């Protein structure tokens, strides 16, 4: 049930024909309150999709009562006309929701919009608006799974999560399998909670959570124009958790969804954790982890079951992190193949036959650590991304 | 004849058994003078191979009379023992050269060393030192082609160049097909000239040349631990070109070699020029060009003959360059598929059937331009790099 597991939320997912496959492509999530608190983080890509520009504006208003999400088109690089399309979608949804509950009229400025799919093409509004109407007509308190399915693009499976607190719950859904290197944001993700929390607490919890989860997955080094994560709070549980409790639950939900994203990344045959330890500070640890995560030679080597630690060191050497090249240790799946920047244990001892790979890099420059998660670079990634839009 | 086309140089290439294939793997280039001027630039990777550390030290001495190059092993991440191996190689070469010309004794500090191949393994010195002796025994004024062949790794063909001045010449050879994203340096490259030039002029010419040639190719975003380019001047032509003439010739030689590197990059099926125009300054233009060159989604799209300009804009959006997202124009092979950040001419007009691709990005933020060259990301790249070391 995911986003509808917490009390106070309804959702739906329908097929509107945006995808030529006929698969579901429009989702709506509604917060029935009593609270309407919201927090959000968005892509730091300077080329932002129209729905990102719109939703950033909506969040400034401080109230989000509904989120409309579509797959089958990113509505990015579509100019002023694309922004008008997003605006029209919000107006349309607000009118349909108002018709459903005339006693609680919705404004377009309370409707966040998320889109995902091919960049550079207008959305077919003649299909999208009827689809939004249909989804709103089908909203139920059991609609979370249908919504999660409707936001998939190259994902092979929906990603959902539920984290339970004491008398309250966090639910969530996410999509994303490529162009997957969020920075200060994530792919499309909607989190819900029935906890009572003020906007400052929601915002702090969400930023703390994304910083160590979505911001630390890097599938292909390519940052999207559409990354959005929203956290909606209904207050329907009537329970006010502490800020620490809320942050822990939101972080657990984000971690679960982020791991599902990496596990389903385009073409991936390996799920790789890069644990950087002994760093002078967190920025250094993340920079080193990301440089390894983005290195095509490391990623192709792991696809080939090759514990090629020399490529790992070459990647570490491109960073500005504090370390001495002749002090770096590297372990692959527990075998310390490199000590002091040179060969140590026999690389043939490394077992890479499984799907999970752990690379541990000790910089010997401090006591801070951070983990970045990525996947390998395979033939299937090349195939999928050389044939996606045409 | 390449590096031996300019007067005053001898070279040789031999097979010493470093490569299991039995292909040539040791090259020696000797400057017989009368001058011994040299300039060099090296990888900015902080994890530097032993031969890079050695050669940087040699260049501080200001005199290089011989260069010993080997393929079949990078001698990187090999610790103090690896540095001793490099030192021993220089001592061995100096002794052999002194035995050949007892009237002109060589010092080890006049011998630069370059290595290329797998990172993290010691070189087999029992094979390497006899190979160096054999190469020195076989030095001839016609040996340039044999030397160029002996430094190949995954290169499918040797890369050589000759640029003629008025009564003087620049020759060169280079290798490199992967881990090919030089920064302030290049892959292994030796340039020779019989022009008369002082070390300051040589250094200025070489840095000006590499900045707009080797530093602007980016095959796979992966910076090597061993990048080295050396320029040796014999003065044997007795002609002193102007600094501008020398710089132009060295630049032409570097450009020719850099294009040969990109053309032979691992798995490449497309040779891609990313022309960034309308930039506020050169740093912006190069940053934008490199961000597109390193974007796996752009590179796989081009492998699939897909003019996916949305991915290009998403890559541009990750940079700190000065531009407005709704002012950017993009042409692919002459078709302006994006104007003002949105779709313009029909993408189906773009012909991507040929090997050469030109992406032109107009930032409309100034009058500066720069070109970065790259190649596509293909199945063959994944195959080659998932099977290289094991």
CSV table of N, CA and C in Angstrom, one decimal, chain A residues 44-48 76-79 118-121 178-180 220-225 266 294-301 303-311 313-325 338 340-343 347 377-390, chain B residues 44-48 76-79 118-121 178-180 220-225 266 294-301 303-311 313-325 338 340-343 347 377-390:
chain,number,residue,atom,x,y,z
A,44,UNK,N,19.6,19.4,-8.6
A,44,UNK,CA,20.5,20.6,-8.6
A,44,UNK,C,20.9,20.8,-10.1
A,45,UNK,N,20.4,20.1,-11.0
A,45,UNK,CA,20.7,20.3,-12.4
A,45,UNK,C,20.1,21.7,-12.8
A,46,UNK,N,20.9,22.5,-13.5
A,46,UNK,CA,20.5,23.9,-13.8
A,46,UNK,C,19.5,23.8,-14.9
A,47,UNK,N,19.5,22.7,-15.7
A,47,UNK,CA,18.4,22.6,-16.7
A,47,UNK,C,17.3,21.8,-16.0
A,48,UNK,N,16.3,22.5,-15.6
A,48,UNK,CA,15.2,21.9,-14.8
A,48,UNK,C,14.0,21.7,-15.6
A,76,UNK,N,10.7,18.2,-19.9
A,76,UNK,CA,12.0,19.0,-19.7
A,76,UNK,C,12.4,19.5,-21.1
A,77,UNK,N,13.0,20.7,-21.0
A,77,UNK,CA,13.5,21.3,-22.3
A,77,UNK,C,12.3,21.5,-23.2
A,78,UNK,N,11.2,22.0,-22.7
A,78,UNK,CA,10.0,22.2,-23.5
A,78,UNK,C,9.6,23.7,-23.5
A,79,UNK,N,10.4,24.5,-22.9
A,79,UNK,CA,10.2,26.0,-23.0
A,79,UNK,C,8.9,26.4,-22.3
A,118,UNK,N,11.2,10.8,-21.6
A,118,UNK,CA,12.1,11.4,-22.5
A,118,UNK,C,12.1,12.9,-22.4
A,119,UNK,N,13.3,13.4,-22.5
A,119,UNK,CA,13.5,14.9,-22.4
A,119,UNK,C,13.3,15.5,-23.8
A,120,UNK,N,12.7,16.7,-23.8
A,120,UNK,CA,12.7,17.4,-25.1
A,120,UNK,C,11.4,17.4,-25.9
A,121,UNK,N,10.4,16.7,-25.4
A,121,UNK,CA,9.1,16.6,-26.1
A,121,UNK,C,8.0,17.0,-25.2
A,178,UNK,N,17.8,4.9,-14.6
A,178,UNK,CA,18.8,5.5,-15.4
A,178,UNK,C,18.8,7.0,-15.2
A,179,UNK,N,19.9,7.7,-15.7
A,179,UNK,CA,20.1,9.1,-15.5
A,179,UNK,C,20.0,9.3,-13.9
A,180,UNK,N,20.7,8.4,-13.3
A,180,UNK,CA,20.5,8.2,-11.8
A,180,UNK,C,21.8,8.5,-11.0
A,220,UNK,N,25.0,6.0,-12.9
A,220,UNK,CA,25.7,6.2,-14.2
A,220,UNK,C,26.2,7.6,-14.3
A,221,UNK,N,26.3,8.3,-13.1
A,221,UNK,CA,27.0,9.7,-13.2
A,221,UNK,C,26.2,10.7,-13.9
A,222,UNK,N,24.9,10.4,-14.3
A,222,UNK,CA,24.2,11.3,-15.1
A,222,UNK,C,23.0,11.9,-14.3
A,223,UNK,N,23.1,13.2,-14.0
A,223,UNK,CA,22.1,13.8,-13.2
A,223,UNK,C,20.8,14.2,-14.0
A,224,UNK,N,19.7,13.9,-13.5
A,224,UNK,CA,18.4,14.1,-14.2
A,224,UNK,C,18.0,15.6,-14.1
A,225,UNK,N,17.1,16.0,-15.0
A,225,UNK,CA,16.5,17.3,-15.0
A,225,UNK,C,15.2,17.3,-14.2
A,266,UNK,N,19.6,0.3,-14.7
A,266,UNK,CA,19.6,-0.2,-16.0
A,266,UNK,C,20.8,-1.1,-16.3
A,294,UNK,N,31.8,6.5,-10.4
A,294,UNK,CA,31.6,7.0,-11.7
A,294,UNK,C,32.6,6.5,-12.7
A,295,UNK,N,33.6,5.7,-12.3
A,295,UNK,CA,34.7,5.3,-13.2
A,295,UNK,C,34.3,4.2,-14.0
A,296,UNK,N,34.2,4.4,-15.3
A,296,UNK,CA,33.8,3.4,-16.3
A,296,UNK,C,34.7,2.2,-16.3
A,297,UNK,N,36.0,2.4,-16.0
A,297,UNK,CA,36.9,1.3,-16.1
A,297,UNK,C,36.7,0.4,-14.8
A,298,UNK,N,36.5,1.0,-13.7
A,298,UNK,CA,36.1,0.2,-12.5
A,298,UNK,C,34.9,-0.6,-12.7
A,299,UNK,N,33.9,0.1,-13.3
A,299,UNK,CA,32.5,-0.5,-13.5
A,299,UNK,C,32.5,-1.7,-14.5
A,300,UNK,N,33.3,-1.5,-15.6
A,300,UNK,CA,33.4,-2.6,-16.5
A,300,UNK,C,34.2,-3.7,-16.0
A,301,UNK,N,35.2,-3.4,-15.2
A,301,UNK,CA,36.0,-4.5,-14.6
A,301,UNK,C,35.2,-5.4,-13.7
A,303,UNK,N,31.9,-5.7,-13.8
A,303,UNK,CA,31.0,-6.5,-14.7
A,303,UNK,C,31.7,-7.8,-15.2
A,304,UNK,N,33.1,-7.7,-15.4
A,304,UNK,CA,33.9,-8.9,-15.8
A,304,UNK,C,34.4,-9.7,-14.6
A,305,UNK,N,33.9,-9.4,-13.4
A,305,UNK,CA,34.3,-10.2,-12.2
A,305,UNK,C,35.8,-10.0,-12.0
A,306,UNK,N,36.4,-8.8,-12.3
A,306,UNK,CA,37.8,-8.6,-12.2
A,306,UNK,C,38.1,-7.6,-11.1
A,307,UNK,N,38.8,-8.0,-10.0
A,307,UNK,CA,39.0,-7.1,-8.8
A,307,UNK,C,40.2,-6.2,-9.2
A,308,UNK,N,40.0,-5.3,-10.2
A,308,UNK,CA,41.1,-4.5,-10.7
A,308,UNK,C,41.3,-3.3,-9.8
A,309,UNK,N,42.0,-3.5,-8.7
A,309,UNK,CA,42.2,-2.4,-7.7
A,309,UNK,C,43.1,-1.3,-8.3
A,310,UNK,N,43.9,-1.5,-9.3
A,310,UNK,CA,44.7,-0.4,-9.9
A,310,UNK,C,43.8,0.7,-10.4
A,311,UNK,N,42.7,0.2,-11.1
A,311,UNK,CA,41.7,1.2,-11.6
A,311,UNK,C,41.0,2.0,-10.5
A,313,UNK,N,42.5,2.8,-7.6
A,313,UNK,CA,43.5,3.8,-7.1
A,313,UNK,C,43.6,4.9,-8.1
A,314,UNK,N,43.5,4.6,-9.4
A,314,UNK,CA,43.6,5.7,-10.4
A,314,UNK,C,42.4,6.6,-10.3
A,315,UNK,N,41.3,6.1,-9.9
A,315,UNK,CA,40.1,6.9,-9.7
A,315,UNK,C,40.2,7.8,-8.4
A,316,UNK,N,40.7,7.2,-7.4
A,316,UNK,CA,40.9,7.9,-6.1
A,316,UNK,C,41.9,9.1,-6.4
A,317,UNK,N,42.9,8.8,-7.2
A,317,UNK,CA,43.9,9.8,-7.5
A,317,UNK,C,43.5,11.1,-8.2
A,318,UNK,N,42.2,11.0,-8.8
A,318,UNK,CA,41.7,12.2,-9.5
A,318,UNK,C,41.0,13.1,-8.5
A,319,UNK,N,40.9,12.8,-7.2
A,319,UNK,CA,40.1,13.6,-6.3
A,319,UNK,C,41.1,14.6,-5.6
A,320,UNK,N,40.4,15.6,-4.9
A,320,UNK,CA,41.2,16.5,-4.1
A,320,UNK,C,41.1,16.1,-2.6
A,321,UNK,N,40.7,14.9,-2.3
A,321,UNK,CA,40.6,14.5,-0.9
A,321,UNK,C,42.0,14.4,-0.3
A,322,UNK,N,42.0,14.5,1.0
A,322,UNK,CA,43.2,14.4,1.8
A,322,UNK,C,43.6,12.9,1.9
A,323,UNK,N,44.8,12.6,1.3
A,323,UNK,CA,45.3,11.2,1.5
A,323,UNK,C,46.7,11.2,0.9
A,324,UNK,N,47.5,10.2,1.3
A,324,UNK,CA,48.8,10.0,0.7
A,324,UNK,C,48.7,8.7,-0.2
A,325,UNK,N,49.1,8.8,-1.5
A,325,UNK,CA,48.9,7.7,-2.4
A,325,UNK,C,49.6,6.4,-1.8
A,338,UNK,N,45.1,-4.4,-1.9
A,338,UNK,CA,46.1,-3.3,-1.9
A,338,UNK,C,46.3,-2.8,-0.5
A,340,UNK,N,49.0,0.1,1.5
A,340,UNK,CA,50.0,1.1,1.3
A,340,UNK,C,50.2,1.5,-0.2
A,341,UNK,N,49.1,1.5,-1.0
A,341,UNK,CA,49.2,1.9,-2.4
A,341,UNK,C,49.8,0.9,-3.3
A,342,UNK,N,50.1,-0.3,-2.8
A,342,UNK,CA,50.7,-1.4,-3.7
A,342,UNK,C,50.0,-2.7,-3.4
A,343,UNK,N,50.3,-3.7,-4.3
A,343,UNK,CA,49.7,-5.0,-4.2
A,343,UNK,C,49.9,-5.6,-2.9
A,347,UNK,N,45.0,-11.2,-5.6
A,347,UNK,CA,43.7,-10.9,-6.1
A,347,UNK,C,42.8,-12.1,-6.5
A,377,UNK,N,28.8,-1.5,-15.1
A,377,UNK,CA,28.5,-1.0,-16.4
A,377,UNK,C,28.6,-2.2,-17.4
A,378,UNK,N,27.4,-2.6,-17.9
A,378,UNK,CA,27.3,-3.9,-18.6
A,378,UNK,C,26.9,-3.6,-20.1
A,379,UNK,N,26.9,-4.7,-20.8
A,379,UNK,CA,26.4,-4.7,-22.2
A,379,UNK,C,24.9,-4.2,-22.2
A,380,UNK,N,24.2,-4.7,-21.2
A,380,UNK,CA,22.7,-4.4,-21.2
A,380,UNK,C,22.5,-2.9,-21.0
A,381,UNK,N,23.4,-2.2,-20.2
A,381,UNK,CA,23.3,-0.7,-20.1
A,381,UNK,C,23.5,0.0,-21.4
A,382,UNK,N,24.5,-0.5,-22.1
A,382,UNK,CA,24.8,0.1,-23.5
A,382,UNK,C,23.6,-0.2,-24.4
A,383,UNK,N,23.1,-1.4,-24.4
A,383,UNK,CA,22.0,-1.7,-25.2
A,383,UNK,C,20.8,-0.9,-24.9
A,384,UNK,N,20.4,-0.8,-23.6
A,384,UNK,CA,19.2,-0.1,-23.3
A,384,UNK,C,19.3,1.4,-23.6
A,385,UNK,N,20.4,2.0,-23.4
A,385,UNK,CA,20.6,3.4,-23.6
A,385,UNK,C,20.9,3.8,-25.0
A,386,UNK,N,21.3,2.9,-25.8
A,386,UNK,CA,21.5,3.2,-27.3
A,386,UNK,C,20.2,3.0,-28.0
A,387,UNK,N,19.2,2.5,-27.4
A,387,UNK,CA,17.9,2.2,-28.1
A,387,UNK,C,16.7,2.8,-27.4
A,388,UNK,N,16.9,3.7,-26.5
A,388,UNK,CA,15.8,4.1,-25.6
A,388,UNK,C,14.8,5.1,-26.3
A,389,UNK,N,15.3,6.1,-27.0
A,389,UNK,CA,14.4,7.1,-27.5
A,389,UNK,C,14.0,6.9,-29.0
A,390,UNK,N,14.7,6.0,-29.7
A,390,UNK,CA,14.3,5.9,-31.1
A,390,UNK,C,13.7,4.5,-31.3
B,44,UNK,N,48.1,14.7,-14.1
B,44,UNK,CA,47.8,15.4,-12.8
B,44,UNK,C,47.1,14.4,-11.9
B,45,UNK,N,47.0,13.2,-12.2
B,45,UNK,CA,46.6,12.2,-11.3
B,45,UNK,C,47.5,12.1,-10.1
B,46,UNK,N,47.0,12.2,-8.8
B,46,UNK,CA,47.8,12.2,-7.7
B,46,UNK,C,48.4,10.8,-7.4
B,47,UNK,N,47.8,9.8,-7.9
B,47,UNK,CA,48.4,8.5,-7.9
B,47,UNK,C,49.3,8.3,-9.1
B,48,UNK,N,50.6,8.6,-9.0
B,48,UNK,CA,51.5,8.7,-10.1
B,48,UNK,C,52.3,7.4,-10.2
B,76,UNK,N,52.8,1.2,-11.9
B,76,UNK,CA,52.1,2.1,-11.1
B,76,UNK,C,51.6,1.4,-9.9
B,77,UNK,N,51.5,2.0,-8.7
B,77,UNK,CA,51.0,1.4,-7.5
B,77,UNK,C,51.9,0.2,-7.2
B,78,UNK,N,53.2,0.4,-7.3
B,78,UNK,CA,54.2,-0.7,-7.0
B,78,UNK,C,55.1,-0.3,-5.9
B,79,UNK,N,54.8,0.8,-5.2
B,79,UNK,CA,55.6,1.1,-4.0
B,79,UNK,C,57.1,1.5,-4.3
B,118,UNK,N,49.1,-2.7,-17.4
B,118,UNK,CA,48.3,-3.0,-16.2
B,118,UNK,C,48.9,-2.3,-15.0
B,119,UNK,N,48.0,-1.7,-14.2
B,119,UNK,CA,48.4,-1.0,-12.9
B,119,UNK,C,48.5,-2.1,-11.8
B,120,UNK,N,49.6,-1.9,-10.9
B,120,UNK,CA,49.6,-2.7,-9.7
B,120,UNK,C,50.5,-3.9,-9.7
B,121,UNK,N,51.2,-4.1,-10.8
B,121,UNK,CA,52.1,-5.3,-10.8
B,121,UNK,C,53.5,-4.8,-11.1
B,178,UNK,N,42.7,3.7,-24.0
B,178,UNK,CA,41.7,3.6,-22.9
B,178,UNK,C,42.4,4.3,-21.7
B,179,UNK,N,41.6,4.5,-20.6
B,179,UNK,CA,42.0,5.3,-19.5
B,179,UNK,C,42.5,6.6,-20.1
B,180,UNK,N,41.7,7.2,-21.0
B,180,UNK,CA,42.1,8.3,-21.9
B,180,UNK,C,41.4,9.5,-21.6
B,220,UNK,N,37.1,8.3,-22.2
B,220,UNK,CA,36.3,7.6,-21.2
B,220,UNK,C,36.3,8.2,-19.8
B,221,UNK,N,36.7,9.4,-19.7
B,221,UNK,CA,36.7,10.1,-18.4
B,221,UNK,C,37.7,9.6,-17.4
B,222,UNK,N,38.5,8.6,-17.7
B,222,UNK,CA,39.3,8.0,-16.8
B,222,UNK,C,40.8,8.5,-17.0
B,223,UNK,N,41.3,9.2,-15.9
B,223,UNK,CA,42.7,9.7,-16.1
B,223,UNK,C,43.7,8.7,-15.6
B,224,UNK,N,44.7,8.6,-16.4
B,224,UNK,CA,45.8,7.6,-16.2
B,224,UNK,C,46.7,8.0,-15.1
B,225,UNK,N,47.4,7.0,-14.6
B,225,UNK,CA,48.5,7.2,-13.6
B,225,UNK,C,49.9,7.5,-14.3
B,266,UNK,N,39.2,2.6,-27.5
B,266,UNK,CA,38.7,1.3,-27.3
B,266,UNK,C,37.2,1.3,-27.6
B,294,UNK,N,31.8,13.3,-21.2
B,294,UNK,CA,31.9,12.2,-20.2
B,294,UNK,C,30.5,11.6,-19.9
B,295,UNK,N,29.5,12.1,-20.6
B,295,UNK,CA,28.1,11.6,-20.2
B,295,UNK,C,27.8,10.3,-20.9
B,296,UNK,N,27.7,9.3,-20.1
B,296,UNK,CA,27.4,7.9,-20.6
B,296,UNK,C,26.1,7.8,-21.4
B,297,UNK,N,25.1,8.6,-21.0
B,297,UNK,CA,23.9,8.6,-21.8
B,297,UNK,C,24.0,9.2,-23.1
B,298,UNK,N,24.7,10.3,-23.2
B,298,UNK,CA,25.0,10.9,-24.6
B,298,UNK,C,25.8,9.9,-25.4
B,299,UNK,N,26.8,9.3,-24.8
B,299,UNK,CA,27.7,8.4,-25.6
B,299,UNK,C,27.0,7.1,-26.1
B,300,UNK,N,26.1,6.6,-25.2
B,300,UNK,CA,25.4,5.4,-25.7
B,300,UNK,C,24.3,5.8,-26.7
B,301,UNK,N,23.7,7.0,-26.6
B,301,UNK,CA,22.8,7.4,-27.6
B,301,UNK,C,23.4,7.5,-28.9
B,303,UNK,N,26.1,6.0,-30.0
B,303,UNK,CA,26.4,4.6,-30.4
B,303,UNK,C,25.2,4.1,-31.1
B,304,UNK,N,24.0,4.4,-30.6
B,304,UNK,CA,22.7,4.0,-31.2
B,304,UNK,C,22.2,4.9,-32.3
B,305,UNK,N,23.0,5.8,-32.8
B,305,UNK,CA,22.6,6.7,-33.9
B,305,UNK,C,21.4,7.6,-33.5
B,306,UNK,N,21.3,7.9,-32.2
B,306,UNK,CA,20.2,8.7,-31.7
B,306,UNK,C,20.6,10.1,-31.4
B,307,UNK,N,20.1,11.1,-32.1
B,307,UNK,CA,20.5,12.5,-31.8
B,307,UNK,C,19.7,13.0,-30.5
B,308,UNK,N,20.0,12.4,-29.4
B,308,UNK,CA,19.2,12.7,-28.2
B,308,UNK,C,19.7,13.9,-27.5
B,309,UNK,N,19.3,15.1,-28.0
B,309,UNK,CA,19.8,16.4,-27.5
B,309,UNK,C,19.3,16.7,-26.1
B,310,UNK,N,18.3,16.0,-25.6
B,310,UNK,CA,17.8,16.2,-24.2
B,310,UNK,C,18.9,15.8,-23.3
B,311,UNK,N,19.6,14.7,-23.6
B,311,UNK,CA,20.7,14.2,-22.7
B,311,UNK,C,21.8,15.2,-22.8
B,313,UNK,N,21.6,18.5,-23.1
B,313,UNK,CA,21.2,19.6,-22.3
B,313,UNK,C,21.3,19.2,-20.8
B,314,UNK,N,20.9,18.0,-20.5
B,314,UNK,CA,21.0,17.6,-19.1
B,314,UNK,C,22.5,17.6,-18.6
B,315,UNK,N,23.4,17.2,-19.5
B,315,UNK,CA,24.8,17.2,-19.2
B,315,UNK,C,25.3,18.7,-19.0
B,316,UNK,N,24.9,19.5,-19.9
B,316,UNK,CA,25.3,21.0,-19.8
B,316,UNK,C,24.8,21.5,-18.5
B,317,UNK,N,23.6,21.1,-18.0
B,317,UNK,CA,23.0,21.7,-16.8
B,317,UNK,C,23.8,21.3,-15.6
B,318,UNK,N,24.7,20.3,-15.6
B,318,UNK,CA,25.4,20.0,-14.4
B,318,UNK,C,26.7,20.8,-14.2
B,319,UNK,N,26.9,21.7,-15.2
B,319,UNK,CA,28.2,22.5,-15.1
B,319,UNK,C,27.9,23.9,-14.4
B,320,UNK,N,29.0,24.5,-14.0
B,320,UNK,CA,28.9,25.8,-13.4
B,320,UNK,C,29.1,26.9,-14.4
B,321,UNK,N,29.2,26.6,-15.7
B,321,UNK,CA,29.4,27.6,-16.7
B,321,UNK,C,28.3,28.6,-16.8
B,322,UNK,N,28.7,29.8,-17.3
B,322,UNK,CA,27.7,30.9,-17.4
B,322,UNK,C,26.8,30.6,-18.6
B,323,UNK,N,25.5,30.4,-18.4
B,323,UNK,CA,24.5,30.3,-19.5
B,323,UNK,C,23.1,30.3,-18.9
B,324,UNK,N,22.1,30.6,-19.7
B,324,UNK,CA,20.7,30.5,-19.3
B,324,UNK,C,20.1,29.3,-20.0
B,325,UNK,N,19.5,28.4,-19.2
B,325,UNK,CA,19.0,27.2,-19.8
B,325,UNK,C,18.0,27.4,-21.0
B,338,UNK,N,17.8,21.8,-31.2
B,338,UNK,CA,17.4,22.5,-30.0
B,338,UNK,C,17.7,24.0,-30.2
B,340,UNK,N,16.9,27.7,-28.1
B,340,UNK,CA,16.4,28.3,-26.9
B,340,UNK,C,16.0,27.3,-25.8
B,341,UNK,N,16.7,26.2,-25.7
B,341,UNK,CA,16.5,25.2,-24.7
B,341,UNK,C,15.3,24.3,-25.0
B,342,UNK,N,14.8,24.3,-26.2
B,342,UNK,CA,13.6,23.5,-26.5
B,342,UNK,C,13.7,22.9,-27.9
B,343,UNK,N,12.9,22.0,-28.2
B,343,UNK,CA,12.9,21.3,-29.5
B,343,UNK,C,12.8,22.3,-30.7
B,347,UNK,N,14.4,16.1,-35.3
B,347,UNK,CA,15.5,15.3,-35.1
B,347,UNK,C,15.7,14.2,-36.1
B,377,UNK,N,30.2,5.2,-26.6
B,377,UNK,CA,30.3,4.1,-25.6
B,377,UNK,C,29.6,2.9,-26.1
B,378,UNK,N,30.3,1.9,-26.5
B,378,UNK,CA,29.8,0.8,-27.3
B,378,UNK,C,29.9,-0.5,-26.5
B,379,UNK,N,29.3,-1.5,-27.0
B,379,UNK,CA,29.4,-2.9,-26.5
B,379,UNK,C,30.9,-3.3,-26.5
B,380,UNK,N,31.6,-2.9,-27.5
B,380,UNK,CA,33.0,-3.3,-27.6
B,380,UNK,C,33.9,-2.7,-26.5
B,381,UNK,N,33.5,-1.5,-26.0
B,381,UNK,CA,34.3,-0.9,-24.9
B,381,UNK,C,34.0,-1.7,-23.6
B,382,UNK,N,32.7,-2.0,-23.4
B,382,UNK,CA,32.4,-2.8,-22.2
B,382,UNK,C,33.1,-4.2,-22.3
B,383,UNK,N,33.1,-4.8,-23.5
B,383,UNK,CA,33.7,-6.1,-23.6
B,383,UNK,C,35.2,-6.0,-23.3
B,384,UNK,N,35.9,-5.0,-24.0
B,384,UNK,CA,37.3,-4.9,-23.9
B,384,UNK,C,37.8,-4.7,-22.4
B,385,UNK,N,37.0,-3.8,-21.7
B,385,UNK,CA,37.4,-3.4,-20.4
B,385,UNK,C,36.9,-4.3,-19.3
B,386,UNK,N,36.0,-5.3,-19.6
B,386,UNK,CA,35.6,-6.2,-18.6
B,386,UNK,C,36.5,-7.5,-18.7
B,387,UNK,N,37.4,-7.5,-19.7
B,387,UNK,CA,38.2,-8.7,-19.9
B,387,UNK,C,39.7,-8.4,-20.1
B,388,UNK,N,40.1,-7.2,-19.7
B,388,UNK,CA,41.5,-6.7,-20.0
B,388,UNK,C,42.5,-7.4,-19.1
B,389,UNK,N,42.3,-7.4,-17.8
B,389,UNK,CA,43.4,-7.8,-16.9
B,389,UNK,C,43.4,-9.3,-16.5
B,390,UNK,N,42.2,-9.9,-16.7
B,390,UNK,CA,42.2,-11.3,-16.3
B,390,UNK,C,42.1,-12.2,-17.5
